[in-house]
Amino acid sequence: MDHIPDIFGQLPKQASTLAASVDWLYQFIFWACVIMFVVIIGAMLFFVAKYRAKPGEKPLAPGPKHTTLELAWTFAPLILLGALFHWGFQSYVFSAVAPATSIEFRVRAKKWNWEFEYPSGSREGGVLVVPVHQPVKLIMSSEDVLHSFFVPAFRVKRDVVPGMYSTVWFEATELGEYDVFCAEYCGTSHSSMFAKVRVVTAAQYREFVLNMDRPPAGKTKAQWGAELFTANSCSACHHVVAGEAGGVGPNLFGVIGSEQPLEGGGTVHADLAYVRESVLRPQAKIVRGFTTAQMSTFTLSDSRIEAIYAYLETLR
Ligand code: HEC
């Protein structure tokens, strides 16, 4: 019995080598609960009806003590729980120890996005591209508060805690794109702290890593910039529509080329150098009126910042 069908469609698609064992245990516990519920509540309702007090009847004294029966209902659940522990521990050990052949990625969590660093040192926000059938180990850290890296399709979830490293690994078994969620409430835009894991073939992965810092084929710099703007969750804090009020950060419509008023007096001309500084060292210049929230630091390559700039230039 290595598979219990998911007849109610409760679980997402299985896309990693860990998923089957987690699901098996889940379905086993689910069906054990259903069966026990039906048997126990069924028997209870039956006895309630059959032995209900009739007018004039007195309650009987309890029957004699039945040691064998008591031992049986103590040890039967113990065996079941022991077995559940064994299966759970087995898949925990499998999920805790990354194979030696894993490729390692760094993951940085910050309010409110995920940043992935490739073995080459290049970084990418919002999308982690990994080869299929290849163990991948993530070494994760947080820049601010407690986050949690959760990929339902892979059945992996691990807290990302400020001041320490945590690791998680998976081996994807199906090509496609899978959602990454933050599973630990981390402030205002927690609900938009998404990313994707894109599982590709080994050849596509090599190609991707080579071309990471160039606009994707068929896209202009500004189009790539628009994608990067969403992928890095800039959009979680910045509105880009004319006339809208600022979000957590200022509305970026029409900012490029204008004079921005700064906290503490003075203005700055919003050009590429200013956008670059705003991304790499957001605290260097604070826009007037935006002192309650802090923009987190981003480590994007120059070509990516230029693409975002090209996109922001189109907003006018
Ligand atoms: C956590 C919320 C947050 C995120 C995410 C964020 N920002 Fe900001 N951003 C702010 C805040 C707050 C300010 C204003 C304070 C300051 O100047 O540092 C700001 C200021 C800016 C400015 C200066 C705006 C002006 O009106 O002069 C630029 C440009 C900018 N951000 C670009 C970006 C880009 C590009 C990204 C994504 C790579 C991004 N921000 C992500 C909160 C955020």
Short mmCIF file of C-alpha atoms and ligand atoms in Angstrom, two decimals:
data_model
loop_
_atom_site.label_atom_id
_atom_site.label_comp_id
_atom_site.label_asym_id
_atom_site.label_seq_id
_atom_site.Cartn_x
_atom_site.Cartn_y
_atom_site.Cartn_z
CA MET A 1 0.00 0.00 0.00
CA ASP A 2 2.17 2.87 -1.20
CA HIS A 3 -0.54 5.19 -2.42
CA ILE A 4 -3.91 6.27 -1.01
CA PRO A 5 -5.94 8.11 -3.66
CA ASP A 6 -6.81 11.73 -2.87
CA ILE A 7 -10.50 11.29 -3.66
CA PHE A 8 -11.56 14.67 -2.23
CA GLY A 9 -8.78 16.54 -4.07
CA GLN A 10 -7.50 18.00 -0.79
CA LEU A 11 -3.83 18.28 -1.69
CA PRO A 12 -2.00 20.17 -4.44
CA LYS A 13 -0.18 18.35 -7.24
CA GLN A 14 2.85 16.33 -6.10
CA ALA A 15 6.02 17.73 -7.67
CA SER A 16 8.91 16.53 -5.52
CA THR A 17 10.45 13.31 -4.27
CA LEU A 18 9.18 14.09 -0.76
CA ALA A 19 5.55 14.72 -1.69
CA ALA A 20 4.37 11.10 -1.95
CA SER A 21 5.42 10.10 1.58
CA VAL A 22 3.94 13.24 3.15
CA ASP A 23 0.66 12.68 1.31
CA TRP A 24 0.55 9.02 2.20
CA LEU A 25 0.81 9.86 5.88
CA TYR A 26 -1.74 12.65 5.55
CA GLN A 27 -4.26 10.39 3.80
CA PHE A 28 -3.65 7.59 6.30
CA ILE A 29 -4.38 9.88 9.26
CA PHE A 30 -7.35 11.43 7.47
CA TRP A 31 -8.97 8.06 6.71
CA ALA A 32 -8.16 6.64 10.17
CA CYS A 33 -10.02 9.66 11.61
CA VAL A 34 -12.99 9.18 9.26
CA ILE A 35 -13.28 5.47 10.13
CA MET A 36 -12.92 6.06 13.88
CA PHE A 37 -15.43 8.89 13.77
CA VAL A 38 -18.02 6.75 12.02
CA VAL A 39 -17.49 3.73 14.31
CA ILE A 40 -17.39 5.67 17.60
CA ILE A 41 -20.16 8.17 16.90
CA GLY A 42 -22.23 5.43 15.20
CA ALA A 43 -21.95 3.15 18.25
CA MET A 44 -22.70 6.08 20.55
CA LEU A 45 -25.88 7.04 18.69
CA PHE A 46 -26.95 3.40 18.56
CA PHE A 47 -26.52 2.99 22.35
CA VAL A 48 -28.22 6.31 23.07
CA ALA A 49 -31.28 5.10 21.19
CA LYS A 50 -31.27 1.52 22.41
CA TYR A 51 -30.60 2.13 26.11
CA ARG A 52 -32.31 5.45 26.67
CA ALA A 53 -34.02 5.71 30.09
CA LYS A 54 -37.65 4.64 30.05
CA PRO A 55 -40.14 6.06 32.57
CA GLY A 56 -39.80 4.37 35.98
CA GLU A 57 -36.45 2.66 35.21
CA LYS A 58 -33.56 3.01 37.72
CA PRO A 59 -29.90 3.19 36.56
CA LEU A 60 -27.99 -0.11 36.91
CA ALA A 61 -24.73 -0.45 38.85
CA PRO A 62 -21.61 -0.46 36.54
CA GLY A 63 -20.54 -3.95 35.39
CA PRO A 64 -17.43 -5.78 36.72
CA LYS A 65 -13.93 -4.54 35.85
CA HIS A 66 -12.62 -6.05 32.59
CA THR A 67 -8.80 -5.92 32.67
CA THR A 68 -8.19 -7.51 29.24
CA LEU A 69 -10.50 -5.02 27.59
CA GLU A 70 -8.78 -2.09 29.32
CA LEU A 71 -5.34 -3.34 28.31
CA ALA A 72 -6.55 -3.77 24.73
CA TRP A 73 -7.84 -0.21 24.37
CA THR A 74 -4.68 1.17 25.92
CA PHE A 75 -2.22 -0.76 23.74
CA ALA A 76 -4.06 -0.72 20.41
CA PRO A 77 -3.78 3.11 20.08
CA LEU A 78 -0.18 2.92 21.32
CA ILE A 79 0.74 0.62 18.44
CA LEU A 80 -1.04 2.88 15.96
CA LEU A 81 0.67 6.01 17.32
CA GLY A 82 4.05 4.24 17.31
CA ALA A 83 3.55 3.37 13.63
CA LEU A 84 2.53 6.97 12.80
CA PHE A 85 5.62 8.26 14.58
CA HIS A 86 7.82 5.82 12.66
CA TRP A 87 6.44 6.88 9.25
CA GLY A 88 6.53 10.58 10.15
CA PHE A 89 10.09 10.36 11.44
CA GLN A 90 11.21 8.47 8.33
CA SER A 91 10.01 11.22 6.00
CA TYR A 92 11.32 13.89 8.38
CA VAL A 93 14.81 12.37 8.23
CA PHE A 94 14.54 12.13 4.43
CA SER A 95 13.56 15.82 4.26
CA ALA A 96 16.20 16.97 6.77
CA VAL A 97 19.33 15.55 5.15
CA ALA A 98 20.17 16.99 1.73
CA PRO A 99 21.98 14.61 -0.63
CA ALA A 100 25.67 15.39 -1.19
CA THR A 101 24.98 16.00 -4.90
CA SER A 102 22.67 18.98 -4.21
CA ILE A 103 23.27 22.34 -5.87
CA GLU A 104 23.21 25.10 -3.27
CA PHE A 105 21.27 28.34 -3.51
CA ARG A 106 21.11 31.15 -0.97
CA VAL A 107 17.68 32.48 -0.13
CA ARG A 108 17.16 35.85 1.54
CA ALA A 109 13.79 36.68 2.95
CA LYS A 110 12.87 40.26 3.63
CA LYS A 111 9.75 42.34 3.96
CA TRP A 112 8.20 41.39 1.54
CA ASN A 113 10.00 39.39 -1.05
CA TRP A 114 12.27 36.44 -1.66
CA GLU A 115 15.70 36.86 -3.17
CA PHE A 116 17.55 33.89 -4.63
CA GLU A 117 21.30 33.76 -5.13
CA TYR A 118 22.61 31.30 -7.72
CA PRO A 119 25.84 29.32 -7.35
CA SER A 120 27.37 31.82 -9.83
CA GLY A 121 26.67 34.68 -7.40
CA SER A 122 23.93 36.26 -9.55
CA ARG A 123 20.77 37.13 -7.71
CA GLU A 124 17.18 37.05 -8.78
CA GLY A 125 14.12 38.25 -6.96
CA GLY A 126 10.84 36.41 -7.05
CA VAL A 127 11.77 33.44 -9.27
CA LEU A 128 13.99 30.50 -8.50
CA VAL A 129 14.87 28.48 -11.59
CA VAL A 130 16.00 24.93 -10.85
CA PRO A 131 16.72 21.84 -12.96
CA VAL A 132 14.34 18.89 -12.74
CA HIS A 133 15.49 15.60 -11.12
CA GLN A 134 18.31 17.38 -9.33
CA PRO A 135 18.49 17.81 -5.55
CA VAL A 136 18.51 21.49 -4.61
CA LYS A 137 19.55 22.78 -1.21
CA LEU A 138 18.47 26.20 -0.01
CA ILE A 139 20.48 28.01 2.66
CA MET A 140 18.12 30.63 3.99
CA SER A 141 18.42 33.78 6.07
CA SER A 142 16.18 36.69 6.96
CA GLU A 143 17.08 40.38 6.80
CA ASP A 144 14.38 41.53 9.17
CA VAL A 145 11.67 39.45 10.82
CA LEU A 146 10.52 35.84 10.97
CA HIS A 147 9.43 34.45 7.58
CA SER A 148 8.70 30.91 6.41
CA PHE A 149 9.57 29.38 3.03
CA PHE A 150 6.66 27.22 1.86
CA VAL A 151 6.24 25.39 -1.47
CA PRO A 152 3.01 23.39 -1.23
CA ALA A 153 3.67 21.35 -4.39
CA PHE A 154 6.99 20.14 -2.97
CA ARG A 155 5.57 19.68 0.57
CA VAL A 156 8.46 21.67 2.03
CA LYS A 157 8.15 24.41 4.61
CA ARG A 158 10.88 25.86 6.79
CA ASP A 159 11.04 28.95 9.00
CA VAL A 160 13.52 31.65 8.01
CA VAL A 161 14.65 33.26 11.21
CA PRO A 162 16.62 36.49 11.73
CA GLY A 163 20.10 35.83 13.13
CA MET A 164 20.43 32.22 11.97
CA TYR A 165 20.61 30.06 8.85
CA SER A 166 18.04 27.42 8.11
CA THR A 167 18.17 24.94 5.25
CA VAL A 168 15.69 22.98 3.25
CA TRP A 169 16.10 20.77 0.21
CA PHE A 170 13.92 19.27 -2.50
CA GLU A 171 14.20 17.41 -5.76
CA ALA A 172 11.59 18.50 -8.28
CA THR A 173 10.05 15.69 -10.31
CA GLU A 174 7.83 17.66 -12.74
CA LEU A 175 8.53 20.58 -15.06
CA GLY A 176 6.43 23.67 -14.40
CA GLU A 177 5.97 26.66 -12.12
CA TYR A 178 5.16 26.28 -8.46
CA ASP A 179 4.08 28.86 -5.89
CA VAL A 180 6.26 29.89 -2.98
CA PHE A 181 4.45 31.47 -0.05
CA CYS A 182 5.59 33.10 3.13
CA ALA A 183 3.88 31.01 5.79
CA GLU A 184 4.70 33.17 8.81
CA TYR A 185 2.82 36.44 9.34
CA CYS A 186 5.44 39.13 8.74
CA GLY A 187 3.62 42.47 8.58
CA THR A 188 1.50 44.64 6.28
CA SER A 189 2.21 42.99 2.91
CA HIS A 190 2.75 39.44 4.17
CA SER A 191 -0.05 38.26 1.87
CA SER A 192 1.83 39.46 -1.23
CA MET A 193 5.14 37.87 -0.28
CA PHE A 194 5.07 35.40 -3.17
CA ALA A 195 7.67 33.86 -5.39
CA LYS A 196 7.80 31.04 -7.92
CA VAL A 197 9.99 28.02 -8.37
CA ARG A 198 10.35 27.32 -12.09
CA VAL A 199 11.43 23.76 -12.81
CA VAL A 200 13.17 23.40 -16.18
CA THR A 201 15.30 20.82 -17.96
CA ALA A 202 19.04 20.68 -17.26
CA ALA A 203 19.80 22.30 -20.64
CA GLN A 204 17.32 25.13 -20.05
CA TYR A 205 18.84 25.69 -16.63
CA ARG A 206 22.35 26.11 -18.07
CA GLU A 207 20.99 28.49 -20.69
CA PHE A 208 19.14 30.49 -18.02
CA VAL A 209 22.17 30.88 -15.81
CA LEU A 210 24.25 32.11 -18.77
CA ASN A 211 21.67 34.75 -19.73
CA MET A 212 20.51 35.84 -16.30
CA ASP A 213 21.58 39.42 -16.60
CA ARG A 214 20.15 40.13 -20.05
CA PRO A 215 16.54 40.93 -21.03
CA PRO A 216 14.68 37.73 -22.00
CA ALA A 217 14.47 37.09 -25.76
CA GLY A 218 11.86 39.25 -27.47
CA LYS A 219 11.47 41.68 -24.55
CA THR A 220 12.61 45.30 -24.41
CA LYS A 221 14.59 46.59 -21.47
CA ALA A 222 11.52 48.40 -20.14
CA GLN A 223 9.36 45.25 -20.41
CA TRP A 224 12.00 43.30 -18.54
CA GLY A 225 12.11 46.11 -15.98
CA ALA A 226 8.34 45.87 -15.48
CA GLU A 227 8.72 42.14 -14.80
CA LEU A 228 11.57 42.74 -12.37
CA PHE A 229 9.49 45.40 -10.62
CA THR A 230 6.79 42.83 -9.83
CA ALA A 231 9.15 39.91 -9.29
CA ASN A 232 11.11 41.86 -6.65
CA SER A 233 7.86 42.96 -4.97
CA CYS A 234 8.58 46.63 -5.55
CA SER A 235 4.87 46.73 -6.39
CA ALA A 236 4.00 45.62 -2.85
CA CYS A 237 5.02 49.10 -1.60
CA HIS A 238 4.91 51.35 -4.68
CA HIS A 239 1.87 52.30 -6.73
CA VAL A 240 2.60 53.24 -10.33
CA VAL A 241 -0.73 54.71 -11.49
CA ALA A 242 -1.10 58.45 -12.07
CA GLY A 243 -2.98 60.28 -9.34
CA GLU A 244 -2.99 57.42 -6.83
CA ALA A 245 -1.74 58.13 -3.34
CA GLY A 246 1.48 56.45 -2.20
CA GLY A 247 1.40 53.00 -0.63
CA VAL A 248 4.00 52.08 1.95
CA GLY A 249 6.44 53.92 -0.34
CA PRO A 250 5.86 56.86 -2.73
CA ASN A 251 3.85 56.50 -5.94
CA LEU A 252 6.51 56.14 -8.64
CA PHE A 253 4.43 57.57 -11.48
CA GLY A 254 6.24 60.53 -13.03
CA VAL A 255 9.09 60.41 -10.53
CA ILE A 256 11.89 59.95 -13.08
CA GLY A 257 13.23 63.29 -14.24
CA SER A 258 11.48 65.22 -11.47
CA GLU A 259 12.86 66.88 -8.36
CA GLN A 260 12.03 64.79 -5.28
CA PRO A 261 11.60 66.56 -1.93
CA LEU A 262 13.74 64.96 0.78
CA GLU A 263 13.21 64.52 4.49
CA GLY A 264 15.28 67.18 6.27
CA GLY A 265 14.99 69.66 3.38
CA GLY A 266 16.37 69.93 -0.13
CA THR A 267 15.53 67.96 -3.24
CA VAL A 268 17.20 65.38 -5.46
CA HIS A 269 16.99 65.01 -9.22
CA ALA A 270 15.50 61.56 -9.88
CA ASP A 271 17.86 60.02 -12.42
CA LEU A 272 19.45 56.59 -12.87
CA ALA A 273 22.01 57.24 -10.13
CA TYR A 274 19.22 58.12 -7.68
CA VAL A 275 17.18 55.00 -8.55
CA ARG A 276 20.32 52.89 -8.17
CA GLU A 277 20.98 54.38 -4.76
CA SER A 278 17.31 54.02 -3.76
CA VAL A 279 17.52 50.30 -4.53
CA LEU A 280 20.96 49.47 -3.12
CA ARG A 281 20.95 51.89 -0.14
CA PRO A 282 17.36 53.03 0.40
CA GLN A 283 18.18 54.86 3.62
CA ALA A 284 20.73 57.19 1.97
CA LYS A 285 18.01 59.67 0.96
CA ILE A 286 14.55 59.56 2.46
CA VAL A 287 11.65 60.98 0.47
CA ARG A 288 9.78 63.63 2.48
CA GLY A 289 6.85 62.19 4.39
CA PHE A 290 8.00 58.55 4.18
CA THR A 291 9.64 58.04 7.54
CA THR A 292 7.25 55.54 9.11
CA ALA A 293 8.21 52.57 6.92
CA GLN A 294 11.62 51.55 5.68
CA MET A 295 12.39 50.23 2.23
CA SER A 296 14.45 47.05 2.46
CA THR A 297 17.83 46.89 0.72
CA PHE A 298 17.97 45.11 -2.64
CA THR A 299 21.08 43.67 -4.24
CA LEU A 300 20.26 43.80 -7.94
CA SER A 301 22.86 43.83 -10.69
CA ASP A 302 23.41 47.07 -12.61
CA SER A 303 21.74 45.71 -15.74
CA ARG A 304 18.66 44.88 -13.71
CA ILE A 305 18.54 48.30 -12.10
CA GLU A 306 18.90 49.88 -15.55
CA ALA A 307 15.97 47.80 -16.77
CA ILE A 308 13.82 48.91 -13.82
CA TYR A 309 14.86 52.48 -14.54
CA ALA A 310 13.85 52.06 -18.20
CA TYR A 311 10.46 50.85 -16.97
CA LEU A 312 10.03 53.71 -14.48
CA GLU A 313 10.87 56.15 -17.30
CA THR A 314 7.81 54.90 -19.21
CA LEU A 315 5.57 55.95 -16.30
CA ARG A 316 4.77 59.49 -17.25
C1 HEC B 1 8.96 47.53 2.01
C2 HEC B 1 8.39 48.45 1.08
C3 HEC B 1 9.22 48.80 -0.15
C4 HEC B 1 9.67 47.96 -1.14
C5 HEC B 1 9.49 46.46 -1.24
C6 HEC B 1 10.33 48.79 -2.11
N1 HEC B 1 10.29 50.09 -1.71
FE1 HEC B 1 11.07 51.68 -2.71
N2 HEC B 1 10.56 52.89 -1.17
C7 HEC B 1 9.89 52.53 -0.01
C8 HEC B 1 9.80 53.67 0.88
C9 HEC B 1 9.12 53.66 2.25
C10 HEC B 1 10.41 54.76 0.21
C11 HEC B 1 10.54 56.19 0.72
C12 HEC B 1 11.66 56.31 1.72
C13 HEC B 1 13.01 56.36 1.05
O1 HEC B 1 13.23 57.22 0.22
O2 HEC B 1 13.84 55.49 1.38
C14 HEC B 1 10.88 54.22 -1.07
C15 HEC B 1 11.53 55.00 -2.05
C16 HEC B 1 11.85 54.55 -3.31
C17 HEC B 1 12.35 55.40 -4.38
C18 HEC B 1 12.49 56.89 -4.32
C19 HEC B 1 11.13 57.40 -4.72
C20 HEC B 1 10.96 58.90 -4.82
O3 HEC B 1 9.76 59.32 -4.88
O4 HEC B 1 11.93 59.63 -4.85
C21 HEC B 1 12.56 54.59 -5.47
C22 HEC B 1 13.05 55.01 -6.86
C23 HEC B 1 12.23 53.24 -5.06
N3 HEC B 1 11.80 53.25 -3.75
C24 HEC B 1 12.33 52.15 -5.89
C25 HEC B 1 12.05 50.85 -5.48
C26 HEC B 1 12.31 49.69 -6.29
C27 HEC B 1 12.87 49.72 -7.71
C28 HEC B 1 11.92 48.60 -5.56
C29 HEC B 1 12.06 47.12 -5.92
C30 HEC B 1 13.40 46.70 -6.28
C31 HEC B 1 11.41 49.10 -4.29
N4 HEC B 1 11.51 50.46 -4.28
C32 HEC B 1 10.91 48.30 -3.29
C33 HEC B 1 9.39 51.27 0.25
C34 HEC B 1 9.64 50.14 -0.50
#
